[in-house]
Coordinates of C-alpha atoms in Angstrom, one line a residue:
M1 CA 0.0 0.1 0.0
D2 CA 1.4 3.2 -1.1
F3 CA -0.2 6.3 0.5
R4 CA 1.8 9.0 -1.1
H5 CA -0.5 11.6 -2.7
D6 CA -0.6 11.4 -6.5
E7 CA -0.3 14.4 -8.6
T8 CA -4.0 15.1 -8.7
T9 CA -4.4 14.7 -4.9
E10 CA -1.4 17.0 -4.3
R11 CA -2.7 19.6 -6.6
L12 CA -6.2 19.6 -4.9
R13 CA -4.6 19.6 -1.5
E14 CA -2.6 22.7 -2.3
R15 CA -5.6 24.5 -3.7
L16 CA -7.8 23.5 -0.7
L17 CA -5.3 24.5 1.9
A18 CA -5.0 27.9 0.3
F19 CA -8.9 28.2 0.2
M20 CA -9.1 27.2 3.9
A21 CA -6.5 29.9 4.8
E22 CA -7.8 32.6 2.6
R23 CA -11.5 32.2 2.7
I24 CA -12.9 29.5 5.2
H25 CA -11.1 30.4 8.5
P26 CA -11.5 34.1 8.0
A27 CA -15.3 33.5 7.3
E28 CA -15.9 31.5 10.5
P29 CA -16.7 34.6 12.6
V30 CA -18.9 36.0 9.9
F31 CA -20.7 32.8 9.6
E32 CA -21.4 32.6 13.3
E33 CA -22.5 36.3 13.4
Q34 CA -24.9 35.8 10.4
A35 CA -26.3 32.7 12.1
R36 CA -27.2 34.8 15.1
E37 CA -28.9 37.5 12.9
R38 CA -31.0 35.2 10.8
V39 CA -34.8 35.9 10.5
D40 CA -35.4 32.1 9.9
P41 CA -33.3 30.4 12.5
W42 CA -32.8 27.3 10.2
S43 CA -31.7 29.0 7.0
T44 CA -28.2 29.0 5.7
P45 CA -26.1 32.2 6.5
P46 CA -25.4 34.2 3.2
V47 CA -21.6 33.9 3.5
V48 CA -22.0 30.1 2.5
A49 CA -23.3 31.0 -0.9
E50 CA -20.3 33.3 -1.4
L51 CA -17.9 30.6 -0.4
Q52 CA -19.7 28.1 -2.6
A53 CA -19.2 30.4 -5.7
E54 CA -15.7 30.7 -4.8
A55 CA -15.0 27.0 -4.4
R56 CA -16.6 26.3 -7.7
R57 CA -14.4 28.9 -9.3
R58 CA -11.3 27.2 -7.9
G59 CA -12.4 23.8 -8.9
L60 CA -13.1 22.5 -5.4
W61 CA -16.7 21.3 -6.0
N62 CA -18.3 17.9 -5.4
L63 CA -15.0 16.4 -4.6
F64 CA -16.5 13.5 -2.8
L65 CA -18.2 11.9 -5.7
P66 CA -16.6 9.4 -7.9
G67 CA -17.5 9.0 -11.5
A68 CA -18.9 11.3 -14.1
H69 CA -21.2 13.0 -11.7
G70 CA -18.5 14.4 -9.4
A71 CA -14.8 15.1 -9.4
G72 CA -13.9 11.5 -10.3
L73 CA -11.7 11.0 -7.2
T74 CA -11.1 7.6 -5.5
N75 CA -11.7 7.2 -1.9
L76 CA -8.0 7.3 -1.2
Q77 CA -7.7 10.6 -3.2
Y78 CA -10.6 12.3 -1.5
A79 CA -9.6 11.1 2.1
P80 CA -6.8 13.7 2.8
L81 CA -9.1 16.3 1.2
A82 CA -11.9 15.4 3.7
E83 CA -9.4 15.7 6.5
I84 CA -8.5 19.3 5.5
T85 CA -12.3 20.3 5.5
G86 CA -12.7 18.7 9.1
R87 CA -10.7 21.6 10.5
S88 CA -13.8 23.7 9.9
P89 CA -16.6 21.1 9.9
G90 CA -19.6 23.6 10.1
L91 CA -18.4 25.6 7.1
A92 CA -15.8 24.0 4.9
P93 CA -17.8 20.8 3.7
V94 CA -20.9 22.7 2.8
A95 CA -18.9 25.4 1.0
L96 CA -17.4 22.5 -1.2
N97 CA -20.9 20.8 -1.6
C98 CA -19.4 18.0 0.4
A99 CA -21.6 18.0 3.4
A100 CA -23.6 15.1 4.9
P101 CA -26.3 14.1 4.5
D102 CA -26.3 15.5 0.9
T103 CA -23.2 13.5 0.1
G104 CA -24.6 10.2 0.9
N105 CA -28.0 11.1 -0.8
M106 CA -26.1 12.0 -3.9
E107 CA -24.0 8.9 -3.9
L108 CA -27.4 6.9 -3.5
L109 CA -29.0 8.7 -6.4
A110 CA -25.9 8.3 -8.6
Q111 CA -25.7 4.6 -7.9
F112 CA -29.3 3.5 -7.6
G113 CA -31.5 6.3 -8.9
S114 CA -33.5 6.0 -12.0
P115 CA -32.7 8.5 -14.9
E116 CA -35.8 10.6 -13.9
Q117 CA -34.8 10.7 -10.2
R118 CA -31.3 11.8 -11.1
E119 CA -32.7 14.5 -13.4
R120 CA -35.2 15.8 -10.9
W121 CA -33.2 15.5 -7.6
L122 CA -29.5 14.7 -8.3
V123 CA -28.8 17.5 -10.6
P124 CA -30.0 20.3 -8.3
L125 CA -28.2 18.6 -5.5
L126 CA -24.9 18.6 -7.5
E127 CA -25.4 22.2 -8.3
G128 CA -26.0 23.1 -4.7
R129 CA -29.5 24.6 -5.5
I130 CA -31.2 22.3 -2.9
R131 CA -30.5 20.3 0.2
S132 CA -31.7 16.9 1.2
A133 CA -32.2 14.6 4.3
F134 CA -32.1 10.9 5.1
A135 CA -35.1 9.8 7.2
M136 CA -34.3 6.4 8.9
T137 CA -34.0 6.7 12.7
E138 CA -37.2 6.3 14.7
P139 CA -38.1 7.3 18.3
A140 CA -40.3 4.2 18.9
V141 CA -37.9 1.5 18.0
A142 CA -34.1 0.6 18.5
S143 CA -33.0 1.9 15.2
S144 CA -29.4 0.6 15.8
D145 CA -31.0 -2.5 14.2
A146 CA -32.3 -1.3 10.9
T147 CA -34.6 -4.3 10.6
N148 CA -36.7 -2.8 13.5
I149 CA -37.9 0.2 11.2
A150 CA -41.6 0.5 11.7
T151 CA -42.5 3.2 9.2
R152 CA -44.8 1.6 6.6
I153 CA -44.5 2.2 2.8
E154 CA -47.7 0.5 1.2
R155 CA -48.5 0.4 -2.5
A156 CA -51.9 1.9 -3.4
G157 CA -52.4 1.7 -7.2
D158 CA -49.8 4.0 -8.8
E159 CA -48.8 5.5 -5.5
Y160 CA -46.9 4.6 -2.3
V161 CA -48.4 5.7 1.0
V162 CA -46.1 6.4 3.9
N163 CA -47.0 6.4 7.5
G164 CA -44.7 6.7 10.5
R165 CA -42.6 9.0 12.6
K166 CA -38.8 9.7 12.1
W167 CA -36.4 11.7 14.2
F168 CA -32.8 13.1 14.0
V169 CA -33.4 13.7 10.3
T170 CA -30.4 15.9 9.9
G171 CA -30.9 19.0 7.8
A172 CA -34.6 18.6 7.4
L173 CA -35.3 22.1 8.9
N174 CA -33.3 23.9 6.4
P175 CA -35.8 25.7 4.1
N176 CA -33.6 24.6 1.1
C177 CA -34.2 21.0 2.0
A178 CA -36.5 19.9 -0.7
I179 CA -36.4 16.1 -0.6
F180 CA -36.3 13.4 2.0
V181 CA -35.0 9.8 1.4
V182 CA -37.3 7.7 3.6
M183 CA -36.5 4.2 4.8
G184 CA -39.6 2.2 5.5
R185 CA -41.1 -1.3 5.5
T186 CA -42.8 -2.4 2.4
D187 CA -43.1 -6.2 3.2
P188 CA -43.2 -7.2 6.8
A189 CA -43.5 -11.0 5.7
A190 CA -40.3 -10.9 3.7
P191 CA -36.9 -12.1 5.1
R192 CA -35.5 -9.6 7.6
H193 CA -33.2 -7.8 5.2
R194 CA -35.7 -7.6 2.4
Q195 CA -38.5 -6.0 4.3
Q196 CA -37.3 -2.4 3.9
S197 CA -37.3 0.0 0.8
Q198 CA -36.2 3.5 0.3
L199 CA -38.5 6.2 -1.1
L200 CA -38.1 9.8 -2.3
V201 CA -40.6 12.0 -0.5
P202 CA -40.6 15.8 -1.4
R203 CA -40.8 17.9 1.7
D204 CA -43.9 19.6 0.5
T205 CA -45.9 16.4 0.2
P206 CA -49.3 16.7 1.9
G207 CA -49.1 14.5 5.2
V208 CA -45.5 15.3 5.9
T209 CA -45.2 17.5 9.0
V210 CA -41.9 18.6 10.5
R211 CA -42.6 18.8 14.2
R212 CA -39.5 20.1 15.9
G213 CA -35.8 20.4 15.9
L214 CA -33.8 18.2 18.3
H215 CA -30.7 19.2 20.3
T216 CA -27.4 17.3 20.6
F217 CA -25.9 18.2 24.0
G218 CA -27.7 21.3 24.0
Y219 CA -26.6 22.3 20.4
D220 CA -29.4 22.8 17.9
D221 CA -27.0 22.4 14.8
S222 CA -29.1 25.1 13.1
D223 CA -26.2 26.1 10.8
H224 CA -26.9 23.0 8.7
G225 CA -30.6 22.6 9.2
G226 CA -30.7 20.9 12.5
H227 CA -32.1 17.4 13.4
A228 CA -35.9 17.1 12.8
E229 CA -38.7 14.9 14.1
I230 CA -41.0 14.3 11.4
D231 CA -44.5 12.8 10.9
F232 CA -45.6 11.0 7.8
V233 CA -49.4 10.5 7.8
D234 CA -51.0 9.1 4.6
A235 CA -48.1 10.8 2.6
R236 CA -48.6 9.8 -0.9
V237 CA -45.9 9.8 -3.7
P238 CA -45.8 8.2 -7.2
V239 CA -44.4 4.7 -7.4
G240 CA -41.6 6.2 -9.6
N241 CA -40.2 7.6 -6.4
L242 CA -39.1 4.2 -5.2
I243 CA -35.4 3.9 -5.2
G244 CA -34.3 0.6 -6.8
A245 CA -36.9 -2.2 -6.2
E246 CA -39.0 -3.2 -3.3
G247 CA -36.9 -4.9 -0.5
D248 CA -33.7 -3.1 -1.7
G249 CA -33.7 -0.7 1.3
F250 CA -31.3 -2.4 3.6
A251 CA -28.7 -3.2 0.8
I252 CA -28.9 0.5 -0.5
S253 CA -28.2 1.7 3.1
Q254 CA -25.2 -0.4 3.5
A255 CA -23.8 0.8 0.2
R256 CA -24.6 4.4 1.1
L257 CA -22.9 4.3 4.5
G258 CA -19.5 2.8 3.4
P259 CA -18.0 5.9 1.7
G260 CA -19.7 8.2 4.2
R261 CA -18.0 6.5 7.1
V262 CA -14.5 7.2 5.5
H263 CA -15.6 10.8 5.0
H264 CA -16.8 11.2 8.5
C265 CA -13.6 9.7 10.0
M266 CA -11.3 11.8 8.0
R267 CA -13.1 15.0 8.8
L268 CA -13.0 13.9 12.4
L269 CA -9.1 13.6 12.1
G270 CA -9.0 17.1 10.8
M271 CA -11.0 18.2 13.8
A272 CA -8.5 16.5 16.1
E273 CA -5.5 18.1 14.3
R274 CA -7.0 21.5 14.9
A275 CA -7.4 20.6 18.4
V276 CA -3.9 19.5 18.9
E277 CA -2.7 22.7 17.3
L278 CA -5.0 24.9 19.7
M279 CA -3.6 22.8 22.6
C280 CA 0.0 23.3 21.9
R281 CA -0.5 27.0 21.4
R282 CA -2.4 27.3 24.6
V283 CA 0.1 25.4 26.9
A284 CA 3.0 27.3 25.4
D285 CA 1.3 30.7 26.3
R286 CA -0.1 29.8 29.8
H287 CA 2.0 29.7 32.9
A288 CA 1.2 28.0 36.2
F289 CA 3.1 26.6 39.1
G290 CA 6.2 28.4 38.1
G291 CA 6.4 27.7 34.5
P292 CA 4.6 27.2 31.1
L293 CA 2.0 24.5 31.1
A294 CA 4.0 23.0 28.2
A295 CA 6.6 22.0 30.8
Q296 CA 4.2 19.8 32.8
G297 CA 4.9 16.1 32.2
V298 CA 1.3 15.3 32.0
V299 CA 0.7 17.9 29.4
R300 CA 3.5 16.5 27.2
D301 CA 2.1 13.0 27.7
W302 CA -1.2 14.2 26.3
I303 CA 0.4 15.8 23.3
A304 CA 2.6 12.8 22.6
E305 CA -0.3 10.4 23.1
A306 CA -2.5 12.5 20.8
R307 CA 0.0 12.3 18.0
V308 CA 0.5 8.5 18.2
R309 CA -3.2 8.0 18.4
L310 CA -4.1 10.2 15.4
E311 CA -1.3 8.7 13.3
Q312 CA -2.5 5.1 14.0
A313 CA -6.1 6.1 13.2
R314 CA -5.2 7.9 10.0
L315 CA -3.2 4.8 8.7
L316 CA -6.3 2.6 9.3
V317 CA -8.6 5.0 7.5
L318 CA -6.3 5.2 4.6
K319 CA -5.9 1.4 4.5
T320 CA -9.8 1.2 4.4
A321 CA -10.0 3.8 1.6
W322 CA -7.4 1.9 -0.4
L323 CA -9.2 -1.4 0.1
M324 CA -12.5 0.0 -0.9
D325 CA -10.8 1.3 -4.1
T326 CA -9.1 -1.9 -5.0
A327 CA -11.3 -4.7 -3.6
G328 CA -14.7 -3.1 -3.1
N329 CA -16.8 -2.0 -0.3
R330 CA -17.8 -5.5 0.7
A331 CA -14.3 -6.7 1.0
A332 CA -13.5 -3.6 3.3
Q333 CA -16.4 -4.3 5.5
T334 CA -14.2 -5.2 8.5
E335 CA -12.1 -2.1 8.0
I336 CA -15.0 0.2 7.6
Q337 CA -16.5 -1.1 10.9
A338 CA -13.0 -0.8 12.6
I339 CA -12.7 3.0 11.6
K340 CA -16.1 3.6 12.9
I341 CA -15.1 2.1 16.2
V342 CA -11.7 3.7 16.4
V343 CA -11.8 7.2 15.1
P344 CA -14.7 8.9 16.9
G345 CA -13.4 7.5 20.2
T346 CA -9.8 8.6 19.4
V347 CA -10.8 12.1 18.4
E348 CA -13.1 12.4 21.5
W349 CA -10.0 11.5 23.7
V350 CA -7.8 14.2 22.0
L351 CA -10.6 16.8 22.2
D352 CA -11.0 16.1 25.9
R353 CA -7.4 16.8 26.5
A354 CA -7.4 19.9 24.5
I355 CA -10.4 21.2 26.5
Q356 CA -8.7 20.2 29.7
A357 CA -5.6 22.2 28.6
H358 CA -7.8 25.3 28.0
G359 CA -9.4 25.2 31.3
A360 CA -12.7 27.1 31.5
A361 CA -12.1 28.5 28.1
G362 CA -12.3 25.1 26.5
L363 CA -15.9 24.8 27.9
S364 CA -17.0 28.1 26.4
Q365 CA -17.9 29.5 23.0
D366 CA -14.6 31.2 22.8
T367 CA -12.9 28.2 21.2
P368 CA -14.4 25.6 18.8
L369 CA -13.4 22.8 21.2
A370 CA -16.8 22.2 22.9
G371 CA -18.7 22.1 19.6
L372 CA -16.1 19.7 18.1
W373 CA -16.3 17.5 21.1
V374 CA -20.1 17.3 20.6
R375 CA -19.7 16.3 17.0
A376 CA -17.2 13.5 17.8
R377 CA -19.4 12.1 20.6
A378 CA -22.5 12.1 18.5
L379 CA -20.7 10.2 15.8
R380 CA -20.3 7.3 18.3
V381 CA -24.1 6.9 17.8
A382 CA -24.7 8.1 14.3
D383 CA -24.4 5.5 11.5
G384 CA -24.8 2.9 14.0
P385 CA -23.5 2.8 17.7
D386 CA -20.0 1.4 18.5
E387 CA -21.5 -1.8 20.2
V388 CA -23.3 -2.8 17.0
H389 CA -20.1 -2.5 14.9
R390 CA -18.0 -4.4 17.5
Q391 CA -20.5 -7.1 17.7
S392 CA -20.6 -7.5 13.8
L393 CA -16.8 -7.3 13.6
A394 CA -16.3 -9.9 16.3
R395 CA -18.7 -12.3 14.5
R396 CA -16.8 -11.9 11.3
E397 CA -13.6 -12.6 13.1
L398 CA -14.9 -15.6 14.8
R399 CA -16.2 -17.0 11.6
R400 CA -12.7 -16.8 10.1
H401 CA -11.6 -19.2 12.9
H402 CA -14.8 -21.3 12.6
A403 CA -15.7 -20.3 16.2
D404 CA -18.9 -18.4 15.9
P405 CA -21.6 -20.1 18.0
S406 CA -24.3 -17.8 17.0
P407 CA -26.4 -18.0 13.7
A408 CA -27.5 -14.4 14.2
R409 CA -26.3 -11.7 11.8
V410 CA -25.9 -8.0 12.3

């Protein structure tokens, strides 16, 4: 495995680093000020449109998406670029049109959507004219097991009728969010992993009610459209809005989540790198007990341990990206689960030490650390909790040694 950046990646890295230094980081306080002054608390601050126009001008647009619809990069080429955007996770990804959940939904439409679905929804998403959301998690069931999904999608002539309640539908409160990808059960009598389907439901469909925005550790995440609780009551859409075939929902979800987990993990590493930088500057400037904090053994231990852990995590993510490119997502399933287990916990640990090094300031709005910590902690639940990935990975390892005593599958 050769992880040296090829010419294309290096060229884009240099261009992206310049964009971050010249436009993204200076725009962060502007973004926060505009967010406080919005009339609609869920709308996108105007500076984002300015940054998006500049990103397109610099050729930094849709970098995440392989193939003809995007920049044509491999997972390994995009990974270091995603890490750079993670240094400003609330602003850089959306400025490049590389922000979740739109990225996963665009990948889904590019891979599984019909020509009509791509024309109506993928094209405006690629152009940044609309936003989208993915409605899977439900408040009434343990959604860590996707086969528990209770929302019903029933065929009625030339329409599908949707009934159910979803929550933590990220981005759904943004007024530019025009389409929901809804996971629901079409055939309760089918095998467990063939009961679910995915359906495109326009936000303005009668019977769709956005009830409220949910908080994560007190943050409403309104900068990207929050996390909505949504009711679907006899919501009707044409049968042509079905993605793939009935029963394909679970398989489509797995295909959608693979690249997304690499993106999340690399952005997390970028967050952690910014935290290390802030921590080093802080402990060099602050004095206590007769000298700079940087002279304290425990602080040096934090810094050294942070560097070791981040290098280990990065190598594992790059191996995963390389394996996905060379052998396919299915062959990389163990590694995809491994990075989902390792990276959020590693980054959470680094952020915790950076917060500690800042003292009271680390808890406040005067540094980005508290918000970054919340993002890292939340990702230990999002896209499947740690425990589910550990269980599935362990079963796969046991099967390699013919030692799995359970017929169950995760």
